Short mmCIF file of C-alpha atoms in Angstrom, two decimals:
data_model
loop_
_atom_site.label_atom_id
_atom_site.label_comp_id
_atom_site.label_asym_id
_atom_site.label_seq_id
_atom_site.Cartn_x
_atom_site.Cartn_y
_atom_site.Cartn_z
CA UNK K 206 -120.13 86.84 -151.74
CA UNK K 207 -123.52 86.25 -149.84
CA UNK K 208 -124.40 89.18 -150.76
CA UNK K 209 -123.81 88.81 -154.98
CA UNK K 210 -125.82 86.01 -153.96
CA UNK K 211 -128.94 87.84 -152.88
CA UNK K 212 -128.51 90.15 -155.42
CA UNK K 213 -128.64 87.40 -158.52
CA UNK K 214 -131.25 86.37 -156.55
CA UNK K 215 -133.44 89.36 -156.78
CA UNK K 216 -132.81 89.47 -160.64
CA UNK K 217 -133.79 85.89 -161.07
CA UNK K 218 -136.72 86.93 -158.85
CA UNK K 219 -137.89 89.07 -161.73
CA UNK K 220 -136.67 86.57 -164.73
CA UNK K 221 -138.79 84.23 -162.76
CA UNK K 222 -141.62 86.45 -162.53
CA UNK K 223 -141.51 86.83 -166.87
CA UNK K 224 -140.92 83.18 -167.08
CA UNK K 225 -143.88 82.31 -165.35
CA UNK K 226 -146.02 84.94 -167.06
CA UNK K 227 -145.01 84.69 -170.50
CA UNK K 228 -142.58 82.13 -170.87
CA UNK K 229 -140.11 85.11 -172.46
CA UNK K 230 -137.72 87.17 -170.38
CA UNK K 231 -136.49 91.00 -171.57
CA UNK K 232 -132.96 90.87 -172.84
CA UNK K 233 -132.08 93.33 -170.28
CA UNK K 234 -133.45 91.34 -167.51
CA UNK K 235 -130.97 88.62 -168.79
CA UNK K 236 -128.33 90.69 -168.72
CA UNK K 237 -128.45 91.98 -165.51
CA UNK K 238 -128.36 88.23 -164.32
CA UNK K 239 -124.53 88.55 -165.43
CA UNK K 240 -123.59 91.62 -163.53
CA UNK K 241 -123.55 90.23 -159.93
CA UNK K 242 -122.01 86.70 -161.52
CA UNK K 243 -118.54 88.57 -163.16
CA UNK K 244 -118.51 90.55 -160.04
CA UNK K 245 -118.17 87.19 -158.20
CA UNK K 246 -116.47 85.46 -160.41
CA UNK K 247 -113.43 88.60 -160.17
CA UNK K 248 -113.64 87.86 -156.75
CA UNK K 249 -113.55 84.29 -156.88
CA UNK K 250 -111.15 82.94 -159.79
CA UNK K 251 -108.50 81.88 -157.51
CA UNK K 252 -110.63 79.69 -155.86
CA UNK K 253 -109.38 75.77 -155.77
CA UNK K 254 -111.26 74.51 -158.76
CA UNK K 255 -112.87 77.57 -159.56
CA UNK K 256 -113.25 77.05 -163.35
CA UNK K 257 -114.95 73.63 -163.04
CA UNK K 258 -118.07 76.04 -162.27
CA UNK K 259 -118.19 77.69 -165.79
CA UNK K 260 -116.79 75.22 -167.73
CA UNK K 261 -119.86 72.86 -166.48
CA UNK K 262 -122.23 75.38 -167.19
CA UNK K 263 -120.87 76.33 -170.47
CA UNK K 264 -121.57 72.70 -171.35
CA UNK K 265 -125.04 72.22 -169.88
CA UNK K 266 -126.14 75.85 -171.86
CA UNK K 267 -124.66 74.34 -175.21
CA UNK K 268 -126.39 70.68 -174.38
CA UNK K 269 -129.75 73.08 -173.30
CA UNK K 270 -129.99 74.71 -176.43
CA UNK K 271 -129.17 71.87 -178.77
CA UNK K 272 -132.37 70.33 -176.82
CA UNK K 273 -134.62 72.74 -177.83
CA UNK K 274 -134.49 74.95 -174.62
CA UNK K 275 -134.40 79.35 -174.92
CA UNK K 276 -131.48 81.50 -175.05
CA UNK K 277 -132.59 82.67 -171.83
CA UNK K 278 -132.60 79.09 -170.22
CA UNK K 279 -128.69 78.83 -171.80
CA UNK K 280 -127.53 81.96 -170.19
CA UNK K 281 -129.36 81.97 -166.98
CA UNK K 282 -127.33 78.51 -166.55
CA UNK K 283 -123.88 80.26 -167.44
CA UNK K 284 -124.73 83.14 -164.97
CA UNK K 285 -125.31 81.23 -162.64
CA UNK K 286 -122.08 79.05 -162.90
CA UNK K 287 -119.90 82.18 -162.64
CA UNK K 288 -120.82 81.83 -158.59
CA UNK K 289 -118.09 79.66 -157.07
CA UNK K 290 -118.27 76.39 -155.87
CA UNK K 291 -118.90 76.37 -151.96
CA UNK K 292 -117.13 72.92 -152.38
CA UNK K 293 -114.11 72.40 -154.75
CA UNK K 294 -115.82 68.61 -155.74
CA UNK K 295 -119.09 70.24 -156.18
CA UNK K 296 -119.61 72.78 -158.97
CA UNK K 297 -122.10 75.37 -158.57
CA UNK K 298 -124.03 74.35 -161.67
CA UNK K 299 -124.60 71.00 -160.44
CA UNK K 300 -126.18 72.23 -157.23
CA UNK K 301 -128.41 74.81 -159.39
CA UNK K 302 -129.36 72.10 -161.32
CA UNK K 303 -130.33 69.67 -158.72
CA UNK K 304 -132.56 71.83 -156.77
CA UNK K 305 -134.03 72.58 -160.14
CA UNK K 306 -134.65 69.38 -160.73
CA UNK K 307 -136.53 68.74 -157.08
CA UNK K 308 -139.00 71.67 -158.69
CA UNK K 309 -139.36 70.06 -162.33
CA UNK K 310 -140.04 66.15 -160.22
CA UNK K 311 -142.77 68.85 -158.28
CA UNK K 312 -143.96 69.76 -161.54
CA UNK K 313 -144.42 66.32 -163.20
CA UNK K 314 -146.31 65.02 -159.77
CA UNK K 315 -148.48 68.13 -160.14
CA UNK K 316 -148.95 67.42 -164.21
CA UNK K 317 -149.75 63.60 -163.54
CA UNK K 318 -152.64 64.96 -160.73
CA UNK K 319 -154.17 67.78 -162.91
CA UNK K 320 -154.46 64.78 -166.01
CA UNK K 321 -156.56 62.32 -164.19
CA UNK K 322 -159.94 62.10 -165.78
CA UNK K 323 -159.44 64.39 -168.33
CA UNK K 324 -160.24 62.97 -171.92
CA UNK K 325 -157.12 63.18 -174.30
CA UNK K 326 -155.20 59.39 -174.50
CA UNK K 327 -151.72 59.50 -172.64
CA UNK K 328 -148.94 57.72 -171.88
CA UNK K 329 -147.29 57.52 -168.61
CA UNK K 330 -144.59 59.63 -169.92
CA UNK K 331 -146.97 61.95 -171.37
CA UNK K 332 -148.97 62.53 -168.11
CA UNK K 333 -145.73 63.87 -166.27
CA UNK K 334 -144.81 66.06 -168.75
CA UNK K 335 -147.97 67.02 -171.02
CA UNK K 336 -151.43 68.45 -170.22
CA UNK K 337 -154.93 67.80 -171.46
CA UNK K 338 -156.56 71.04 -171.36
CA UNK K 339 -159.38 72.49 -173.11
CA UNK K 340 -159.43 74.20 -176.67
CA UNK K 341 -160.19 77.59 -175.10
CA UNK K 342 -157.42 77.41 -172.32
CA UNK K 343 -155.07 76.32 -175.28
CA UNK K 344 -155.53 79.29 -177.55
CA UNK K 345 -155.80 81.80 -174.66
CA UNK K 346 -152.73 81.23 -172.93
CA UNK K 347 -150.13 79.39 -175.73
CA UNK K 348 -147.24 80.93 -173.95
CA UNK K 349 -148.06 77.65 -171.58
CA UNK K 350 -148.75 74.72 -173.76
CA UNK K 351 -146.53 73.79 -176.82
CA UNK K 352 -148.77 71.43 -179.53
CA UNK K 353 -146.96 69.54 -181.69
CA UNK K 354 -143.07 68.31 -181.84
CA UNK K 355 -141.30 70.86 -181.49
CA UNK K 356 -137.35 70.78 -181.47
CA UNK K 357 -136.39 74.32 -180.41
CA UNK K 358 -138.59 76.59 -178.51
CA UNK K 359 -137.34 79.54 -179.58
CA UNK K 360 -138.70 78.71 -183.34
CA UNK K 361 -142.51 78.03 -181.95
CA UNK K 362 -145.19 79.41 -183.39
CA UNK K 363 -148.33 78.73 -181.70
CA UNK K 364 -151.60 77.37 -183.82
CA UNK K 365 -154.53 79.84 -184.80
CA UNK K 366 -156.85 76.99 -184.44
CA UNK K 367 -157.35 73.51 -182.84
CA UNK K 368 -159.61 71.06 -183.99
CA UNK K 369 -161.63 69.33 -181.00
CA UNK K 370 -163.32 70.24 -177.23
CA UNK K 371 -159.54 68.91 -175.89
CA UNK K 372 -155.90 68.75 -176.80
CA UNK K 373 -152.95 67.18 -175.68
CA UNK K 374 -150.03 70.01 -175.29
CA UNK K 375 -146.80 69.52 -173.98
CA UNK K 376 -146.71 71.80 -170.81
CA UNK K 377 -144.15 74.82 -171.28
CA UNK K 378 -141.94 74.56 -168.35
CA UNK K 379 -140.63 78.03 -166.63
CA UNK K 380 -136.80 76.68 -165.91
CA UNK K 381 -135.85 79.79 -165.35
CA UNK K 382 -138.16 79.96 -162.29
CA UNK K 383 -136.97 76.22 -161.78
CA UNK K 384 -133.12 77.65 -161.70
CA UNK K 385 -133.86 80.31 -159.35
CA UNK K 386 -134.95 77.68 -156.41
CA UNK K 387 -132.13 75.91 -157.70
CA UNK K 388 -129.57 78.90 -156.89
CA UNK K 389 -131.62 79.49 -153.43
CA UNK K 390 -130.32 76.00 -152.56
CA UNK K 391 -126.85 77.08 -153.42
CA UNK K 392 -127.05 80.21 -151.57
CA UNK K 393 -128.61 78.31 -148.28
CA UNK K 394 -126.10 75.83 -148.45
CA UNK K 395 -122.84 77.97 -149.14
CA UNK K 396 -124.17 80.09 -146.37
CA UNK K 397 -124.89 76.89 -144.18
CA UNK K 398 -121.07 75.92 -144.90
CA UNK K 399 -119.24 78.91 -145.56
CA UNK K 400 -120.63 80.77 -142.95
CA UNK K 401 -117.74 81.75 -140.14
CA UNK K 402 -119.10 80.42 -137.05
CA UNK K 403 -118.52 81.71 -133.07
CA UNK K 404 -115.89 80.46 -130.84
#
């Protein structure tokens, strides 16, 4: 199974990799992400609670999109949750999604850092999730910063023009990238439990 593991791994490696870049990942890239996951989930569906795994993640890709977040975000998460749970009271997608969430906390403390004395009027909320860059950096790399309210990501169209030296952008978060370290922490730990050990 550990080795699946490394395998999804290296796929999410490159999903990561267009996430981070463009904030868009190649349909085939997202399929591959599947074809280690039904190999272990053939080898795992007799495992003690095995479907609490995809059910969960079924349910966090449906409440991910009707946030706003990208197909790819959705079915990275169900991928994932095809892995089974190293404990039968812990689903996989829950430990995906907590190490993600240690990465996204690393994010906002970076985001609330970058925004100190730069110009655009913030909340607290807004400075550990939005960025006050420059006009220039806006327009030049949009894949990055989403301006406006924007309800689902996959229906943003970035602005031709902005109107002032600054501007306020939400910052485009790669949660792709953010799942990946979340699946490394399910791979160290099902290793660190699953693991046989000497006599």
């Amino acid at each position: 199974m550990l080795e699946l593991g490394l395998a999804e791994l290296a796929v999410l490696g490159l999903a990561s990799y267009q996430d981070i870049k463009t904030r868009e990942i190649d349909a085939w890239v997202v399929a591959l992400l599947f074809l280690p996951a039904l190999a272990a989930a053939y080898l795992s569906w007799d495992t003690p609670l095995y479907l609490m795994s995809p059910i969960l993640g079924l349910i966090l890709a449906l409440a991910m999109r009707l946030t706003g977040s990208g197909y790819a975000d959705s079915l990275t998460i169900i991928a994932l949750s095809l892995f089974p749970p190293f404990s039968p009271v812990l689903p996989t997608p829950a430990v995906v999604v907590l190490g993600a969430g240690l990465s996204v906390l690393g994010t906002s403390i970076w985001l609330f850092l970058a925004n100190r004395g730069r110009p655009c009027k913030m909340t607290l909320a807004q400075r550990l999730t939005h960025i006050c860059v420059p006009r220039e950096e806006a327009l030049r790399r949009s894949h990055r910063y989403i301006i406006g309210e924007v309800k689902d990501l996959e229906k943003y169209k970035p602005p031709e023009r902005i109107e002032g030296d600054y501007v306020l952008a939400k910052y485009g978060v790669p949660y792709v990238a953010h799942m990946a370290l979340g699946f490394a922490l399910y791979l160290a730990l099902y290793w660190i439990l699953t693991a046989p050990r000497p006599l």
